[in-house]
PDB file of C-alpha atoms in Angstrom:
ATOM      1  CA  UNK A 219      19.170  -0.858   8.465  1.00  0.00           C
ATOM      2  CA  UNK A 220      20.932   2.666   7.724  1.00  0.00           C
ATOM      3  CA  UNK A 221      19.120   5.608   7.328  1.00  0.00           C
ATOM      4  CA  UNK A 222      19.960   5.859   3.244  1.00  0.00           C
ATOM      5  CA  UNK A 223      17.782   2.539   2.875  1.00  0.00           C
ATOM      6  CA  UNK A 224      14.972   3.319   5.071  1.00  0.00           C
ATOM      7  CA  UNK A 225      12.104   5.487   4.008  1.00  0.00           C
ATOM      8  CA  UNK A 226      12.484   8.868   5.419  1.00  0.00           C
ATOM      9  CA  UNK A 227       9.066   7.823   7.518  1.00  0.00           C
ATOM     10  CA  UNK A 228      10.839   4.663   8.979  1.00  0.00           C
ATOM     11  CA  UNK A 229      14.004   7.012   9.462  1.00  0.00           C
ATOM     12  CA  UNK A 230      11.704  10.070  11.515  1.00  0.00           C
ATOM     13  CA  UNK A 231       8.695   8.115  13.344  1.00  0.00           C
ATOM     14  CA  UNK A 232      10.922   4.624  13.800  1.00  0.00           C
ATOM     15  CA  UNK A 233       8.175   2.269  12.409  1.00  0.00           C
ATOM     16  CA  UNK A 234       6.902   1.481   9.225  1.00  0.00           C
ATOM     17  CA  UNK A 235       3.272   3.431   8.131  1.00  0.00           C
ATOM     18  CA  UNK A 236       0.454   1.528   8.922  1.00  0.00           C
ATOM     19  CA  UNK A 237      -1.415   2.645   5.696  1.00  0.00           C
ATOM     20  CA  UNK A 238      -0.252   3.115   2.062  1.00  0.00           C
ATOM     21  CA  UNK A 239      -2.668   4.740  -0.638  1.00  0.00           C
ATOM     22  CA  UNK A 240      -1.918   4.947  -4.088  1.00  0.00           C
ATOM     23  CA  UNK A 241      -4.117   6.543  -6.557  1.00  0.00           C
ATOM     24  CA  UNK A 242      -3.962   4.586  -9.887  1.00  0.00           C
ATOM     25  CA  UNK A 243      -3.130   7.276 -13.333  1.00  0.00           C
ATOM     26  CA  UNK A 244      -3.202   6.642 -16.845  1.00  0.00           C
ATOM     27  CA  UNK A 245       0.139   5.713 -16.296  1.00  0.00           C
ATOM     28  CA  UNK A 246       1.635   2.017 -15.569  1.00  0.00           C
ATOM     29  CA  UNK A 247       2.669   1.759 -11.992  1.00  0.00           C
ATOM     30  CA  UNK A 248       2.557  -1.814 -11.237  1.00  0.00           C
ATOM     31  CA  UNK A 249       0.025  -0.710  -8.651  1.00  0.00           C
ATOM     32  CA  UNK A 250      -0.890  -4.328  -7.191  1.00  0.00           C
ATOM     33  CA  UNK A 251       1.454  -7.191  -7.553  1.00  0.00           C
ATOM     34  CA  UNK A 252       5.384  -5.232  -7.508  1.00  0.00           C
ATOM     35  CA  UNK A 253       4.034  -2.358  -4.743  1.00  0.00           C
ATOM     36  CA  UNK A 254       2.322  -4.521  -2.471  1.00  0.00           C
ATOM     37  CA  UNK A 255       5.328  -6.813  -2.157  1.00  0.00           C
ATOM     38  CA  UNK A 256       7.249  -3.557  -1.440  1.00  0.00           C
ATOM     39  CA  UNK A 257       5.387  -2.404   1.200  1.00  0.00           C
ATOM     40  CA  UNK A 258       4.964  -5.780   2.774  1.00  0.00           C
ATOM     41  CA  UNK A 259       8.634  -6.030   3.232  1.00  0.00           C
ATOM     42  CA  UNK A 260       8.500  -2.448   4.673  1.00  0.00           C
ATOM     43  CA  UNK A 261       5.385  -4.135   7.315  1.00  0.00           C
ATOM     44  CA  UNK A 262       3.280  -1.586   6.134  1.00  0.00           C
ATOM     45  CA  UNK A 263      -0.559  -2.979   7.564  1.00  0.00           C
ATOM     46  CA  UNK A 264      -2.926  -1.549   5.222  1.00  0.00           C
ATOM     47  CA  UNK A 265      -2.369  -1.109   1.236  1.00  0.00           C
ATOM     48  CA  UNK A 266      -5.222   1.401  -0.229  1.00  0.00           C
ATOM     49  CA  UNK A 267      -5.620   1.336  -4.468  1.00  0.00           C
ATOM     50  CA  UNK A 268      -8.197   3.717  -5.274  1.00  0.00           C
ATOM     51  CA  UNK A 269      -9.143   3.007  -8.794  1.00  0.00           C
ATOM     52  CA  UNK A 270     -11.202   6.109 -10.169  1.00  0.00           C
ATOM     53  CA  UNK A 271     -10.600   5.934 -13.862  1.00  0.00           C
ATOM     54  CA  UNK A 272     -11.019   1.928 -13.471  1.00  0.00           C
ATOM     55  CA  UNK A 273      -7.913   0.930 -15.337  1.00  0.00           C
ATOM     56  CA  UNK A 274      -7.338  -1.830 -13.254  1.00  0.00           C
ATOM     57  CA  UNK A 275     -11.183  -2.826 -13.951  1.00  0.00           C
ATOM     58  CA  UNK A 276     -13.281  -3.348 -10.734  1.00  0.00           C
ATOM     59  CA  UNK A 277     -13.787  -1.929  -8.032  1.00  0.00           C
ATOM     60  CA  UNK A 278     -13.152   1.788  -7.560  1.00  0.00           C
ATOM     61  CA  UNK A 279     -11.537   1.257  -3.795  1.00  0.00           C
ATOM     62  CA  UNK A 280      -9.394  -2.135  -3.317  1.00  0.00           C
ATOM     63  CA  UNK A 281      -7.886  -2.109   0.648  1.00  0.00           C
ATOM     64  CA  UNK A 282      -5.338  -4.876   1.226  1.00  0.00           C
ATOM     65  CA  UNK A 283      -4.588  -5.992   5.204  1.00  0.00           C
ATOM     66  CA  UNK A 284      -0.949  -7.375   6.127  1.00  0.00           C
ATOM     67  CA  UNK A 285      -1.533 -10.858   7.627  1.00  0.00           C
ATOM     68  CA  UNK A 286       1.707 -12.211   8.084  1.00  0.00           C
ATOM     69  CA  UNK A 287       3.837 -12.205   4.913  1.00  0.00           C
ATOM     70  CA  UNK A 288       1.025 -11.894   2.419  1.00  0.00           C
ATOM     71  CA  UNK A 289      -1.895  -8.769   1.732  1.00  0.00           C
ATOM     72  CA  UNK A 290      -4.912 -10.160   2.121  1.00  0.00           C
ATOM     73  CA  UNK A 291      -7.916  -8.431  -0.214  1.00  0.00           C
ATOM     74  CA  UNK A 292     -10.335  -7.174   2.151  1.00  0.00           C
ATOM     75  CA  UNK A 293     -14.063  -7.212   0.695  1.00  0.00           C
ATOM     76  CA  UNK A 294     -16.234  -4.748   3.268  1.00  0.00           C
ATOM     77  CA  UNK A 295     -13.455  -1.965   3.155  1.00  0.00           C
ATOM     78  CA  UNK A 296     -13.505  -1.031   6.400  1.00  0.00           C
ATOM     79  CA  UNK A 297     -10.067  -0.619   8.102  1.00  0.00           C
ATOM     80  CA  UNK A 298     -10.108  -1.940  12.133  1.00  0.00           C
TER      81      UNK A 298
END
């Protein structure tokens, strides 16, 4: 992988992040389904939506886990 299609964190720490967090807007951001596959081909282990203005419904704080290919939804938020 060259540098120009890394992510400039892959590029300076040599490893993906473990944790992404993206705070949903009023705008459309695809913040579930298009992101999560993103970042799970980028192994990132931990996928944080926090929800305050609940347009993606319920709940506020959704935390997704990596387990193998697929984010799992995790339901007592609590990152190990």
């Amino acid at each position: 992988e060259s540098k120009k299609e890394s992510s400039y964190f892959v590029w300076k720490f040599s490893k993906s992040p473990e944790i992404a967090i993206k705070i949903v807007s009023h705008k459309i951001g695809n913040e579930v389904g298009g992101k999560l596959e993103d970042y799970g081909r980028a192994r990132v282990t931990y996928s944080v939506v926090f929800n305050p203005l609940h347009k993606l419904g319920e709940p506020i704080l959704r935390i997704y886990h990596l387990q193998g290919k697929i984010y799992i939804l995790l339901d007592n938020l609590l990152l190990s």
